[in-house]
Amino acid sequence: MKMSIDHELSEAEALKRIKKLLGETKKQYGDMVTDLKEKWQGNKGNFSFAARGYTISGTMVVSAGKVLLEGELPWTLNLMRGRIEKIIKERAKVLLK
């Protein structure tokens, strides 16, 4: 799964908000999302987590005006790919507003 999400924030502000979101996800969805890991090197982050028995991993590159998201979905979730992408884009729109 590859996505490009446009925004109007600086790189630093967008990065700050995304890192905050990952921390909030741990708290808010701790019963469904486990083993959430993130590692950042500058504006590039690697992430992975388990949700309902599925492991999901990927990378994010945050820049001024754009976030690039690449993720590996288990093949069993490919039927839900469109819905997953829609949820991510809706959430990003609110987060990066």
Short mmCIF file of C-alpha atoms in Angstrom, two decimals:
data_model
loop_
_atom_site.label_atom_id
_atom_site.label_comp_id
_atom_site.label_asym_id
_atom_site.label_seq_id
_atom_site.Cartn_x
_atom_site.Cartn_y
_atom_site.Cartn_z
CA MET A 1 0.00 0.00 0.00
CA LYS A 2 1.43 3.38 -1.02
CA MET A 3 -0.20 6.68 -0.20
CA SER A 4 0.68 10.34 -0.54
CA ILE A 5 -1.12 12.73 1.78
CA ASP A 6 -0.92 16.46 1.06
CA HIS A 7 -1.01 19.06 3.83
CA GLU A 8 -0.13 22.71 4.40
CA LEU A 9 2.12 22.37 7.46
CA SER A 10 5.85 22.68 7.88
CA GLU A 11 7.83 19.47 8.10
CA ALA A 12 8.50 20.01 11.81
CA GLU A 13 4.84 20.61 12.68
CA ALA A 14 3.58 17.67 10.62
CA LEU A 15 6.20 15.40 12.19
CA LYS A 16 5.26 16.55 15.69
CA ARG A 17 1.58 15.81 15.07
CA ILE A 18 2.23 12.37 13.59
CA LYS A 19 4.45 11.35 16.50
CA LYS A 20 1.78 12.55 18.91
CA LEU A 21 -0.86 10.50 17.05
CA LEU A 22 1.19 7.32 17.37
CA GLY A 23 1.47 7.89 21.13
CA GLU A 24 -2.25 8.53 21.44
CA THR A 25 -3.00 5.38 19.43
CA LYS A 26 -1.15 3.33 22.03
CA LYS A 27 -3.37 4.78 24.75
CA GLN A 28 -6.69 4.86 22.89
CA TYR A 29 -6.55 1.49 21.14
CA GLY A 30 -4.31 -0.46 23.51
CA ASP A 31 -6.87 -3.25 23.71
CA MET A 32 -6.90 -3.75 19.91
CA VAL A 33 -3.47 -2.52 18.82
CA THR A 34 -0.50 -4.16 20.47
CA ASP A 35 3.24 -4.17 20.07
CA LEU A 36 3.24 -0.70 18.45
CA LYS A 37 6.79 0.26 17.59
CA GLU A 38 8.19 3.32 15.89
CA LYS A 39 11.72 4.37 15.08
CA TRP A 40 12.51 7.77 13.61
CA GLN A 41 15.61 8.98 11.85
CA GLY A 42 15.03 12.59 10.96
CA ASN A 43 11.82 12.85 8.98
CA LYS A 44 11.64 9.14 8.11
CA GLY A 45 9.94 6.70 10.44
CA ASN A 46 9.50 2.95 10.50
CA PHE A 47 6.49 1.54 12.29
CA SER A 48 4.92 -1.80 13.08
CA PHE A 49 2.04 -3.06 15.17
CA ALA A 50 -0.29 -5.99 15.63
CA ALA A 51 -4.05 -5.61 15.35
CA ARG A 52 -6.53 -8.44 15.76
CA GLY A 53 -3.90 -11.03 14.96
CA TYR A 54 -2.45 -9.22 11.93
CA THR A 55 0.98 -7.63 11.81
CA ILE A 56 1.23 -4.38 9.86
CA SER A 57 4.45 -2.51 9.14
CA GLY A 58 5.66 0.31 6.98
CA THR A 59 7.48 3.59 6.61
CA MET A 60 6.52 7.25 6.64
CA VAL A 61 8.43 10.15 5.17
CA VAL A 62 7.24 13.53 6.38
CA SER A 63 8.05 16.69 4.48
CA ALA A 64 6.62 20.18 4.16
CA GLY A 65 3.36 19.76 2.31
CA LYS A 66 3.36 15.96 2.00
CA VAL A 67 3.47 12.69 3.92
CA LEU A 68 4.42 9.54 2.05
CA LEU A 69 3.17 6.33 3.61
CA GLU A 70 4.18 2.87 2.50
CA GLY A 71 2.83 -0.12 4.34
CA GLU A 72 2.73 -3.86 4.17
CA LEU A 73 -0.73 -5.33 4.65
CA PRO A 74 -1.26 -9.05 5.12
CA TRP A 75 -2.84 -10.52 1.99
CA THR A 76 -5.96 -11.39 3.98
CA LEU A 77 -6.63 -7.65 4.44
CA ASN A 78 -6.42 -6.78 0.74
CA LEU A 79 -10.21 -6.95 0.44
CA MET A 80 -10.40 -4.14 2.99
CA ARG A 81 -7.57 -2.12 1.45
CA GLY A 82 -9.84 0.64 0.06
CA ARG A 83 -11.57 1.07 3.41
CA ILE A 84 -8.25 1.16 5.27
CA GLU A 85 -6.87 3.81 2.90
CA LYS A 86 -10.04 5.88 3.26
CA ILE A 87 -9.80 5.80 7.07
CA ILE A 88 -6.11 6.79 6.98
CA LYS A 89 -6.79 9.71 4.63
CA GLU A 90 -9.75 10.94 6.72
CA ARG A 91 -7.72 10.74 9.92
CA ALA A 92 -4.74 12.46 8.28
CA LYS A 93 -6.95 15.27 7.00
CA VAL A 94 -8.04 16.06 10.56
CA LEU A 95 -4.57 15.54 12.05
CA LEU A 96 -2.72 17.68 9.51
CA LYS A 97 -5.29 20.47 9.23
#
